[in-house]
Amino acid sequence: MGFLKKLRKRDDRYARVAKSKAAKRDAREAYRYQMAQEAAERELVNLEQRCLLETRIIFFHVLHEDCGFGAKRLFDLAYHVNVIGECMKDKKLGVRLQDLRDQLEAETGYKLDVHEVKGGPEIQVQKQAVDAVSILYLLELHDKYGFGKARLEKMYHACAKVGSEISHGKMTIKELAQKLEEAGIAPKFKGERVTRKMDEPCEVAS
């Protein structure tokens, strides 16, 4: 009996050790999964910020080249767009992109052709960022500078053309940013940071 008791104790000890190792392994796996999820979320946030900036640069470029907007008007416009963007982040205020798109159509008669795209989270984040910036800039151009349906449509298609040329490698966002800087127009606000480089473009305004 003493021998059997020792065997049971040994088996119990082995079982406890195995259970402890399994628990530690599960904890490590859970931690790795959590870290991977957080890293993926950070990447999406960085991607969104980069797309917002790149779309702004495209609007800056077209407004400067085609409409003669200088630094003061461009940054005044960008400031008001950012204010609305911050309001959209605050769910309590109830500012929705769909409502702003409906407002744009009601006030100008211009219906922005926003189509659904298939793809993973990165594609969806890029598309949503581009749509948001486009609608906000068009709405502000109408409210502050009286752009009507024809000018808004021309403006949007000019931006889409630039976006297409970037996507096909005919120019880069970096080149546009450099041109703006040469004209005395900094593409970013003071202190604004984007953690990813602008070497590879987002799918801007297709």
mmCIF file of N, CA and C in Angstrom, residues 15 17-18 33 38 44 75 93 100 105 121 123 127 129 148 153 155 157 159-160 168 175 181 184 199:
data_model
loop_
_atom_site.group_PDB
_atom_site.id
_atom_site.type_symbol
_atom_site.label_atom_id
_atom_site.label_comp_id
_atom_site.label_asym_id
_atom_site.label_seq_id
_atom_site.Cartn_x
_atom_site.Cartn_y
_atom_site.Cartn_z
ATOM 1 N N ALA A 15 0.664 15.427 -12.651
ATOM 2 C CA ALA A 15 -0.558 16.023 -13.217
ATOM 3 C C ALA A 15 -0.619 17.524 -12.913
ATOM 4 N N VAL A 17 1.965 19.485 -12.283
ATOM 5 C CA VAL A 17 3.002 20.147 -13.075
ATOM 6 C C VAL A 17 2.539 20.330 -14.517
ATOM 7 N N ALA A 18 1.933 19.259 -15.077
ATOM 8 C CA ALA A 18 1.447 19.328 -16.455
ATOM 9 C C ALA A 18 0.359 20.391 -16.589
ATOM 10 N N TYR A 33 -1.481 36.681 -28.596
ATOM 11 C CA TYR A 33 -2.647 37.036 -29.406
ATOM 12 C C TYR A 33 -3.075 38.475 -29.134
ATOM 13 N N GLU A 38 -3.356 44.157 -30.767
ATOM 14 C CA GLU A 38 -3.062 45.567 -30.502
ATOM 15 C C GLU A 38 -2.147 46.149 -31.575
ATOM 16 N N LEU A 44 -3.666 49.863 -38.258
ATOM 17 C CA LEU A 44 -4.847 50.417 -38.924
ATOM 18 C C LEU A 44 -4.998 51.906 -38.613
ATOM 19 N N PHE A 75 -5.022 76.196 -45.184
ATOM 20 C CA PHE A 75 -4.976 75.754 -43.791
ATOM 21 C C PHE A 75 -6.216 76.171 -43.016
ATOM 22 N N LEU A 93 -22.044 63.521 -30.099
ATOM 23 C CA LEU A 93 -22.501 64.644 -30.916
ATOM 24 C C LEU A 93 -23.360 64.180 -32.088
ATOM 25 N N LEU A 100 -23.634 64.148 -43.493
ATOM 26 C CA LEU A 100 -22.901 65.205 -44.190
ATOM 27 C C LEU A 100 -22.979 65.021 -45.704
ATOM 28 N N GLU A 105 -25.512 66.916 -50.806
ATOM 29 C CA GLU A 105 -26.422 66.725 -51.933
ATOM 30 C C GLU A 105 -27.607 67.684 -51.855
ATOM 31 N N PRO A 121 -9.651 44.632 -43.691
ATOM 32 C CA PRO A 121 -9.708 45.838 -42.862
ATOM 33 C C PRO A 121 -8.883 47.000 -43.410
ATOM 34 N N ILE A 123 -8.150 47.761 -46.562
ATOM 35 C CA ILE A 123 -8.843 48.373 -47.700
ATOM 36 C C ILE A 123 -10.015 49.210 -47.213
ATOM 37 N N LYS A 127 -10.555 53.279 -47.664
ATOM 38 C CA LYS A 127 -11.734 53.795 -48.369
ATOM 39 C C LYS A 127 -12.513 54.758 -47.489
ATOM 40 N N ALA A 129 -11.433 56.533 -44.970
ATOM 41 C CA ALA A 129 -10.661 57.755 -44.746
ATOM 42 C C ALA A 129 -10.762 58.691 -45.947
ATOM 43 N N GLY A 148 -20.346 75.558 -56.196
ATOM 44 C CA GLY A 148 -21.606 74.922 -56.549
ATOM 45 C C GLY A 148 -21.376 73.531 -57.106
ATOM 46 N N GLU A 153 -17.935 69.069 -58.570
ATOM 47 C CA GLU A 153 -17.734 67.876 -59.398
ATOM 48 C C GLU A 153 -16.385 67.938 -60.111
ATOM 49 N N MET A 155 -13.813 69.627 -59.142
ATOM 50 C CA MET A 155 -12.784 69.510 -58.103
ATOM 51 C C MET A 155 -12.560 68.046 -57.732
ATOM 52 N N HIS A 157 -13.284 65.299 -59.391
ATOM 53 C CA HIS A 157 -12.724 64.491 -60.475
ATOM 54 C C HIS A 157 -11.254 64.821 -60.713
ATOM 55 N N CYS A 159 -9.185 65.622 -58.287
ATOM 56 C CA CYS A 159 -8.516 64.882 -57.212
ATOM 57 C C CYS A 159 -8.457 63.395 -57.533
ATOM 58 N N ALA A 160 -9.556 62.877 -58.092
ATOM 59 C CA ALA A 160 -9.585 61.458 -58.460
ATOM 60 C C ALA A 160 -8.544 61.147 -59.522
ATOM 61 N N HIS A 168 -1.016 54.544 -60.186
ATOM 62 C CA HIS A 168 -0.349 53.924 -61.328
ATOM 63 C C HIS A 168 1.127 54.297 -61.414
ATOM 64 N N GLU A 175 6.209 63.606 -53.880
ATOM 65 C CA GLU A 175 6.478 64.659 -54.868
ATOM 66 C C GLU A 175 5.480 65.804 -54.728
ATOM 67 N N GLU A 181 5.506 72.327 -50.492
ATOM 68 C CA GLU A 181 6.488 72.968 -49.614
ATOM 69 C C GLU A 181 7.283 74.031 -50.364
ATOM 70 N N GLY A 184 5.585 77.170 -50.443
ATOM 71 C CA GLY A 184 5.354 77.760 -49.127
ATOM 72 C C GLY A 184 4.153 77.199 -48.412
ATOM 73 N N ASP A 199 5.842 56.640 -48.924
ATOM 74 C CA ASP A 199 6.418 56.103 -50.147
ATOM 75 C C ASP A 199 5.419 55.290 -50.960
#
